[in-house]
Short mmCIF file of C-alpha atoms (C1' of nucleotides) in Angstrom, two decimals:
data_model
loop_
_atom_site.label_atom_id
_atom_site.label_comp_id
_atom_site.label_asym_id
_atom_site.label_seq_id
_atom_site.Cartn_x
_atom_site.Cartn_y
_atom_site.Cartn_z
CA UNK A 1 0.00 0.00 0.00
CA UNK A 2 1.63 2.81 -1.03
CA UNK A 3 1.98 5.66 1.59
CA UNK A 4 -0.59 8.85 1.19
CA UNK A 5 0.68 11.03 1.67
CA UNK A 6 -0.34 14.16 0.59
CA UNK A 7 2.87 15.28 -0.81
CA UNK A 8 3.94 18.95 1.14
CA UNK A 9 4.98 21.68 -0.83
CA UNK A 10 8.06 23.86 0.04
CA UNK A 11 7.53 27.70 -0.28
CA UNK A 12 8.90 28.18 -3.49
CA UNK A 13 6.21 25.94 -4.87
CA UNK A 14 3.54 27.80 -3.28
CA UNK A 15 5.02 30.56 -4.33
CA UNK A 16 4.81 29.70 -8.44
CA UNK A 17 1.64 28.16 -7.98
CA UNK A 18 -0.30 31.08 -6.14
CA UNK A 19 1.44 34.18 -7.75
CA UNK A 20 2.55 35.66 -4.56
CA UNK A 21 6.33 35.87 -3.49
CA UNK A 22 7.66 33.71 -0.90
CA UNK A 23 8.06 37.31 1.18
CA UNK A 24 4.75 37.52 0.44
CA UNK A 25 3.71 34.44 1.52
CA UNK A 26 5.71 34.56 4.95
CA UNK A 27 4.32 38.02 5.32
CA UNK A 28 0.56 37.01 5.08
CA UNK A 29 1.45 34.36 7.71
CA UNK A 30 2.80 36.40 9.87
CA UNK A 31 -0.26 38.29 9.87
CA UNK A 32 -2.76 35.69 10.58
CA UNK A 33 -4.11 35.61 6.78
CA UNK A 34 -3.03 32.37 6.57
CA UNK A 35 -2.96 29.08 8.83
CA UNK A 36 0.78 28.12 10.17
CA UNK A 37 1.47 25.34 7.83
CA UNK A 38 3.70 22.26 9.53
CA UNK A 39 7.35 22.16 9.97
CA UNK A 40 9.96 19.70 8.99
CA UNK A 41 12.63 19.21 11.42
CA UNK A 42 14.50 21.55 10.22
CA UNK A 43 12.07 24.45 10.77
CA UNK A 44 11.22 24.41 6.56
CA UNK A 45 8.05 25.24 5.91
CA UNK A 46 5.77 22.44 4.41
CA UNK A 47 2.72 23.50 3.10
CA UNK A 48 -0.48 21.83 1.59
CA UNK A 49 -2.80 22.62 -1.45
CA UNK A 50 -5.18 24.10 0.40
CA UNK A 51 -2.57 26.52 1.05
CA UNK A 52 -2.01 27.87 -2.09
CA UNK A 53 -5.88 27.92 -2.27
CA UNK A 54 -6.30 30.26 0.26
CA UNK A 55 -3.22 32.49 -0.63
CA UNK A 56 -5.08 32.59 -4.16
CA UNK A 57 -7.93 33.41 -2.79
CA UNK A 58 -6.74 36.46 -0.91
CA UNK A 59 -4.86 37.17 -3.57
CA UNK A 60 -7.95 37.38 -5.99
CA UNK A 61 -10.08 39.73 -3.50
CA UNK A 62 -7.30 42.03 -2.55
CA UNK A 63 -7.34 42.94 -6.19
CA UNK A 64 -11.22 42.64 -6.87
CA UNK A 65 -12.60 44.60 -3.10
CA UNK A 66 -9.33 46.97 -3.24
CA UNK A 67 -9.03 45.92 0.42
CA UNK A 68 -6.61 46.59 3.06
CA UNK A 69 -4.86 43.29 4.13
CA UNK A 70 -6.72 44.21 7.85
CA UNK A 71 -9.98 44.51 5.90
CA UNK A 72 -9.10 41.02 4.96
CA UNK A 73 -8.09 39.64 7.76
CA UNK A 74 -11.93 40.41 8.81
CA UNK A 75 -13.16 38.80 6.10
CA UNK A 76 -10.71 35.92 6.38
CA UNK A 77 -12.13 35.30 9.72
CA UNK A 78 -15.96 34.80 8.96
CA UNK A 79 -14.89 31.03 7.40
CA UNK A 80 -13.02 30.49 10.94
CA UNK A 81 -15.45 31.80 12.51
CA UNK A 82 -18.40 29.45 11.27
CA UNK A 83 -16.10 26.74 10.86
CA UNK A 84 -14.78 27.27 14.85
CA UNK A 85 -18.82 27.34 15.28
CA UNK A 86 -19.14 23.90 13.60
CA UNK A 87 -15.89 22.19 15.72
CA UNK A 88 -17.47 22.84 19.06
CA UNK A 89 -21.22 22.10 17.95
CA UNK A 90 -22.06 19.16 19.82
CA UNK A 91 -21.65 20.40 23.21
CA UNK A 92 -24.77 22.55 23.11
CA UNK A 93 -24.23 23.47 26.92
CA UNK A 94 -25.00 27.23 26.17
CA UNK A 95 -28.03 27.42 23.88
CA UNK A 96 -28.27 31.13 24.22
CA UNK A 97 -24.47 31.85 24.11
CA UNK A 98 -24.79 29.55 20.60
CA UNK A 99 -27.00 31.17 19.84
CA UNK A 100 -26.02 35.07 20.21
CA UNK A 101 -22.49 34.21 18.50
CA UNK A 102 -24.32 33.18 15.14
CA UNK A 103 -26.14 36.34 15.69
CA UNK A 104 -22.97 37.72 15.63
CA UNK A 105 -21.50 36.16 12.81
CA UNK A 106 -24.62 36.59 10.80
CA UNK A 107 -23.96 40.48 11.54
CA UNK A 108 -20.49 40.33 10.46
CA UNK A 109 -21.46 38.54 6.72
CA UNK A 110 -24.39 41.43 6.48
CA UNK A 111 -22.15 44.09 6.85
CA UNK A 112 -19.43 42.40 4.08
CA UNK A 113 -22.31 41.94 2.30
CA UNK A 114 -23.59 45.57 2.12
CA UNK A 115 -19.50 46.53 1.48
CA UNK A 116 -19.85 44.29 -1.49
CA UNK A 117 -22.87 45.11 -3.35
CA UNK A 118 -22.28 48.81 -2.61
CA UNK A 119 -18.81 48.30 -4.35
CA UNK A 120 -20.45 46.22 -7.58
CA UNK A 121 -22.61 49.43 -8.00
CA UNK A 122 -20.12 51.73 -8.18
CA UNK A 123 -17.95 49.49 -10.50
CA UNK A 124 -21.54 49.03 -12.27
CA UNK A 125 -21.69 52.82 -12.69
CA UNK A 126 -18.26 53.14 -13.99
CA UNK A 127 -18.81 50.33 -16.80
CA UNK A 128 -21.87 52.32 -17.63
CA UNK A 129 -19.78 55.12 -18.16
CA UNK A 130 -16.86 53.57 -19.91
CA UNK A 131 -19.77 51.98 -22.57
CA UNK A 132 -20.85 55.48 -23.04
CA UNK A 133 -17.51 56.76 -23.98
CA UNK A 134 -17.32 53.59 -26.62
CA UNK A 135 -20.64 55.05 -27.88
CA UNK A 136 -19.44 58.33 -28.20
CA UNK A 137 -16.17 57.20 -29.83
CA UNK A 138 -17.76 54.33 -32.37
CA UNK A 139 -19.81 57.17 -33.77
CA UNK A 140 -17.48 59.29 -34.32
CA UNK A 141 -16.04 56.46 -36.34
CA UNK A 142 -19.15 56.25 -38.26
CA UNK A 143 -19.31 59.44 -39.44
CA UNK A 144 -15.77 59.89 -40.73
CA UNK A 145 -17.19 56.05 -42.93
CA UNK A 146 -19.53 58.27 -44.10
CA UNK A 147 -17.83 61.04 -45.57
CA UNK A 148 -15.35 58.82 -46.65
CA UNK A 149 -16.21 59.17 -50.66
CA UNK A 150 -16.27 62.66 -50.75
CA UNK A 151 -13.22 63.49 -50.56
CA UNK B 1 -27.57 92.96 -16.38
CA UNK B 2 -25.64 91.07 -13.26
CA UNK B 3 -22.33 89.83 -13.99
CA UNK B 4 -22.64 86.27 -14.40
CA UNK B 5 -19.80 85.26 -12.54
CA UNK B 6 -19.67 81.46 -12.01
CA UNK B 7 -18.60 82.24 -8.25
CA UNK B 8 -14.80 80.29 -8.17
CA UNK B 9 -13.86 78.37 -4.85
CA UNK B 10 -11.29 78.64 -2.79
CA UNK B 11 -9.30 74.98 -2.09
CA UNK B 12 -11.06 75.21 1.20
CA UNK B 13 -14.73 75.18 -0.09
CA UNK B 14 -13.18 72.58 -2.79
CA UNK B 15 -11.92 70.32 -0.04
CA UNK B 16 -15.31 70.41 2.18
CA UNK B 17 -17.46 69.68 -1.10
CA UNK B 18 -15.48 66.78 -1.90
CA UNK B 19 -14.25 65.20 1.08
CA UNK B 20 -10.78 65.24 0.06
CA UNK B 21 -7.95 67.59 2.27
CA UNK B 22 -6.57 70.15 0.83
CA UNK B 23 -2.91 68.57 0.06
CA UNK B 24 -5.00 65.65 -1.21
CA UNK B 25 -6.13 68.39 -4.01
CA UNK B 26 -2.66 70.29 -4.91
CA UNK B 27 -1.48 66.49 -5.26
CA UNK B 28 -3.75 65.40 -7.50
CA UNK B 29 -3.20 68.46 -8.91
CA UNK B 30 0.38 68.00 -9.47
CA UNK B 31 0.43 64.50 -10.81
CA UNK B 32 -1.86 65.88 -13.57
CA UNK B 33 -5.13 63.88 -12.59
CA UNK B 34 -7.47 66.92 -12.64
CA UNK B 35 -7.20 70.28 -15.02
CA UNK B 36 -4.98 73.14 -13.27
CA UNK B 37 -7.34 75.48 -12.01
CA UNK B 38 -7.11 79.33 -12.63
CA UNK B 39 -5.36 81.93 -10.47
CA UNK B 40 -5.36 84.96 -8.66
CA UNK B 41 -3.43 87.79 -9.24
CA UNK B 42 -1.79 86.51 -5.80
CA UNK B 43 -1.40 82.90 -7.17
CA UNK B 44 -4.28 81.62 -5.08
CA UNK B 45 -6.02 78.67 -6.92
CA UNK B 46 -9.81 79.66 -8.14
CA UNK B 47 -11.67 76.45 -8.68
CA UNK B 48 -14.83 75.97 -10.50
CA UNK B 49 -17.59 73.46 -9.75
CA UNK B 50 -16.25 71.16 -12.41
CA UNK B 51 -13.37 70.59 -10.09
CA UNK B 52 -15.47 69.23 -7.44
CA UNK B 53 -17.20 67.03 -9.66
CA UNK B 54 -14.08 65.23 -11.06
CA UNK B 55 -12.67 65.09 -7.49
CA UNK B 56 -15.32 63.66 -6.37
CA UNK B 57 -15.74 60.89 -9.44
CA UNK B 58 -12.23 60.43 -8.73
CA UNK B 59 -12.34 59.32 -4.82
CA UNK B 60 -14.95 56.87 -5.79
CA UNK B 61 -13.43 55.37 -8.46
CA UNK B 62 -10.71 54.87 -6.66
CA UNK B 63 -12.08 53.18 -3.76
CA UNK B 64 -14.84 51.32 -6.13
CA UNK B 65 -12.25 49.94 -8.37
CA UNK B 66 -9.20 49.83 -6.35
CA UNK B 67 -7.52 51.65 -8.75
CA UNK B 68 -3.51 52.96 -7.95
CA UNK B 69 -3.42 57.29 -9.02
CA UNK B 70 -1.93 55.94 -12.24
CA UNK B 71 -4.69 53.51 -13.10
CA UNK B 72 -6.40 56.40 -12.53
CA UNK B 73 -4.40 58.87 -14.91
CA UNK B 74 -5.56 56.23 -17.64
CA UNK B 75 -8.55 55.87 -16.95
CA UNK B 76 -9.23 59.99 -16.83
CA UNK B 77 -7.16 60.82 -19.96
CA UNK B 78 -9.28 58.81 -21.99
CA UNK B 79 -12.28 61.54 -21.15
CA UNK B 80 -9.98 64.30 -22.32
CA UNK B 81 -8.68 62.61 -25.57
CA UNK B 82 -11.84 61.89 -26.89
CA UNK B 83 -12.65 65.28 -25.79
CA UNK B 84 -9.67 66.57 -27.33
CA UNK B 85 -10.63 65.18 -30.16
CA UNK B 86 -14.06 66.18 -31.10
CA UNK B 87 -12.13 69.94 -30.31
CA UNK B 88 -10.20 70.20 -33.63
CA UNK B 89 -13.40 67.53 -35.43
CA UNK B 90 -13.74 70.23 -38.19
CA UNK B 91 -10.60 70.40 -39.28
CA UNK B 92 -10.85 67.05 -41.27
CA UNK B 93 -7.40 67.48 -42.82
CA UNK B 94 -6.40 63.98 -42.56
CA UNK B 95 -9.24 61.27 -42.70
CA UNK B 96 -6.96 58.35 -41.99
CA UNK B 97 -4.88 59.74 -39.14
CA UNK B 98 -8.07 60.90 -37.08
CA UNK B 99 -9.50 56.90 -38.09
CA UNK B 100 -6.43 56.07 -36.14
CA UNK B 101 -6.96 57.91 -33.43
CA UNK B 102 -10.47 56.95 -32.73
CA UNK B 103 -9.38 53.24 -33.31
CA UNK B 104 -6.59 53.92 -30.58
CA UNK B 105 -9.03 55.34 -28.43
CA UNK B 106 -11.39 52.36 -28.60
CA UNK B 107 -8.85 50.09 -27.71
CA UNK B 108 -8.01 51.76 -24.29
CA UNK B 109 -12.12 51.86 -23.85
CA UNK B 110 -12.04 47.99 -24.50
CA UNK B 111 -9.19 47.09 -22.41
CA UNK B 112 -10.84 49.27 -19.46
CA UNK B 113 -13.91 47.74 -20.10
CA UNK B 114 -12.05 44.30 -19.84
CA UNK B 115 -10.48 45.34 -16.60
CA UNK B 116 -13.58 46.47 -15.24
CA UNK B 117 -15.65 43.13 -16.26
CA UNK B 118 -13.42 41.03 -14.43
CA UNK B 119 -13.41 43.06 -11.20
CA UNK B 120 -17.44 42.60 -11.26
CA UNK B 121 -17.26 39.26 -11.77
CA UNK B 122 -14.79 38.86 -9.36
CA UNK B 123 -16.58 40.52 -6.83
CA UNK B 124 -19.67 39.00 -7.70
CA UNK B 125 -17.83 35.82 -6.79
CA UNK B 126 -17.20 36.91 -3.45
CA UNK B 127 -20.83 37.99 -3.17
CA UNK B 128 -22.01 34.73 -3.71
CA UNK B 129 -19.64 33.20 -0.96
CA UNK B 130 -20.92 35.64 1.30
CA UNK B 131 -24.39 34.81 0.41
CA UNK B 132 -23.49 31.11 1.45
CA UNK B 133 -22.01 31.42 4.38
CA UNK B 134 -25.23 33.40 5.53
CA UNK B 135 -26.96 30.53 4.37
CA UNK B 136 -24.91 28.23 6.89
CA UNK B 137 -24.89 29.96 9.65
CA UNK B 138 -28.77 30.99 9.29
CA UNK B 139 -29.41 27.18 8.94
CA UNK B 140 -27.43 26.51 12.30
CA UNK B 141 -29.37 29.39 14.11
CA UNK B 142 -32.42 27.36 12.53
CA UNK B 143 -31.12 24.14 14.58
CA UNK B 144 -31.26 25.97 17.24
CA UNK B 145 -34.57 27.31 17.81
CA UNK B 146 -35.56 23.74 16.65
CA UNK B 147 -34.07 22.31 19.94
CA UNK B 148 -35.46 24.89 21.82
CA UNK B 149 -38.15 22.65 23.68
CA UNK B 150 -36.05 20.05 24.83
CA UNK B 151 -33.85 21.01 27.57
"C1'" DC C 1 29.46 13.08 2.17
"C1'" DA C 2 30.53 17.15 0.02
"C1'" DT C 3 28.52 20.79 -2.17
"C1'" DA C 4 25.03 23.26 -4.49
"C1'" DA C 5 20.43 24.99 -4.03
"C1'" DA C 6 16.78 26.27 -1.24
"C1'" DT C 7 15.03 27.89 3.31
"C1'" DC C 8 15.19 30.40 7.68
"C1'" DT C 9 15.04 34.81 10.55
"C1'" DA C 10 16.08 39.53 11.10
"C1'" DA C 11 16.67 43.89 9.63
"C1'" DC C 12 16.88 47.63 6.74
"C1'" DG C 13 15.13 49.69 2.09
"C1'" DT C 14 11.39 51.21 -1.16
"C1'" DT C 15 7.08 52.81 -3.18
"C1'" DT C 16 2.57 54.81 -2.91
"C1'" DA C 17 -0.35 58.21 -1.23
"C1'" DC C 18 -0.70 61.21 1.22
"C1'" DG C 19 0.08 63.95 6.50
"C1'" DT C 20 2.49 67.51 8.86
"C1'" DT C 21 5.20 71.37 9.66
"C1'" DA C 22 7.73 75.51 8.47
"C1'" DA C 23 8.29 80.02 6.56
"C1'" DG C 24 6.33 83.30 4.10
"C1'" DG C 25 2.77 85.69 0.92
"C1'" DT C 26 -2.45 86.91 0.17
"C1'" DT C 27 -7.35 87.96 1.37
"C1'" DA C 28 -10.74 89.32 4.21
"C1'" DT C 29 -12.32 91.91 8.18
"C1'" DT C 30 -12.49 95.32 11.56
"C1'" DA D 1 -3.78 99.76 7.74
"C1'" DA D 2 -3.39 96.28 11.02
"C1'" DT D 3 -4.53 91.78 12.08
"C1'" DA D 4 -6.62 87.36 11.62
"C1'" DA D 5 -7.51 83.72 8.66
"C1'" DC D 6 -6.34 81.50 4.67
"C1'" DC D 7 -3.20 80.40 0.86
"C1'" DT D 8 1.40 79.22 -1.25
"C1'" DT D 9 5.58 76.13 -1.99
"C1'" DA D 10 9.01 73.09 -0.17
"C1'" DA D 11 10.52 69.66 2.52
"C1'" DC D 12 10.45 66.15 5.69
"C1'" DG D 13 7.49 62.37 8.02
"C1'" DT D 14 4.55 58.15 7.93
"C1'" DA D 15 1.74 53.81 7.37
"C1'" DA D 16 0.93 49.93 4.45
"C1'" DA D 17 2.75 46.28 1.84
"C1'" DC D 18 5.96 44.36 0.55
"C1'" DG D 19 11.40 44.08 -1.69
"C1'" DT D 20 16.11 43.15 -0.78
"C1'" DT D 21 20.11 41.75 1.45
"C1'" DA D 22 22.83 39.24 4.90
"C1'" DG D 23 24.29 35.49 7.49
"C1'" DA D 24 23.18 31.20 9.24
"C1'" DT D 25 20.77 26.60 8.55
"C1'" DT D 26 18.65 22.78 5.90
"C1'" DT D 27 17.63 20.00 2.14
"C1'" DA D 28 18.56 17.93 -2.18
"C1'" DT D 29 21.88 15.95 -5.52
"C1'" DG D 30 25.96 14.08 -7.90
#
DNA sequence: CATAAATCTAACGTTTACGTTAAGGTTATT
DNA sequence: AATAACCTTAACGTAAACGTTAGATTTATG
């Protein structure tokens, strides 16, 4: 039976596969963006693919929201959160504390979620614009076709 | 007859209206992202309302798409070339060479429009996780109120 | 097992997008 | 016309988000 394991990546891989630099990389950790990932006995870093999902993943809505990396450590933390939720589910000693912290939660997504659509508006407004300008330009084009024969 | 003055603002009154400080202003000012605005004998900057607006379009853009002040010097020359260009429209000199120059024009509008496209879907990506993690952790609050009875 | 190639931490450097302060000139008000 | 309130340029300061370099391991390879 061969062994599974799930073959760890070293930084550098991470690195090519993600598009961030290993700086980068170490950085993000540093600032809680991303889990630890294991050691060897060395002290090398050996990470796994979901890893380089995550780091893509930030990666992707640091460009698309234009957020901060604390704005994303927020965000970051609603999966925890739920998932930290889910881990200690079963002991349901504390309805109303359970209770009250998906209330919380639930108050956290809303607000991303107002952040969010308010941004795809304004983007919205900007394509508008931008098809406008096409308009304005493609017509322009059309009317020098026109006058084209006399000359 | 009253001397239709168009009132000019003082940075001041520029900087309240838009939200943007003062240095904010003679920056943007000085990296060429909005027109230079007239002055008094005494060199103090006279603005119009014209200022505000692009100021203004300009601080939401930027937080809407993210955009760095260069982006941004693109994305607001393309206004003033096509404006430019319907300026000297009679003069139709040369046919081909103003063809050009609408084609060129285009092009930035399409790759702008490309950039733009991608940061809505993008984001429209992260609306939808959003949207499911309310989902999850509305379906656990669900759970709870379920199990409410049965202490 | 020697040596090259990659990794580690730590620390200082850089760029962007302004903030802040200084020193002096201008406008507005009394 | 004096004085306050605002404006000007110039220069240095700063926070965020990494880049770069150094010096010391560690890991991979012939």
């Amino acid at each position: 039976m061969p062994q599974e394991k799930t073959k760890s990546l070293k930084i550098d891989d991470v690195s090519r596969q993600s598009g961030l630099t290993k700086r980068t990389i170490r950085f993000y950790e540093d600032l809680g963006l991303i889990p630890k990932p294991e050691r060897s006995a060395g002290g090398t870093r050996r990470y796994r693919q979901e890893h380089v999902d995550v780091l893509r993943k930030i990666s992707q809505m640091k460009v698309a929201l234009g957020f901060t990396l604390e704005e994303m450590q927020r965000f970051m933390h609603l999966n925890d959160a739920l998932y930290d939720y889910r881990e200690d589910y079963k002991n349901l000693s504390d309805r109303k504390k359970k209770q009250d912290r998906l209330k919380e939660i639930v108050g956290v997504i809303d607000e991303q979620l107002q952040l969010v659509e308010s941004k795809l508006e304004k983007i919205h407004k900007v394509k508008l614009e931008l098809v406008a300008m096409r308009k304005r330009a493609t017509i322009g084009m059309q009317k020098l076709k026109k006058s084209e024969g006399k000359i």
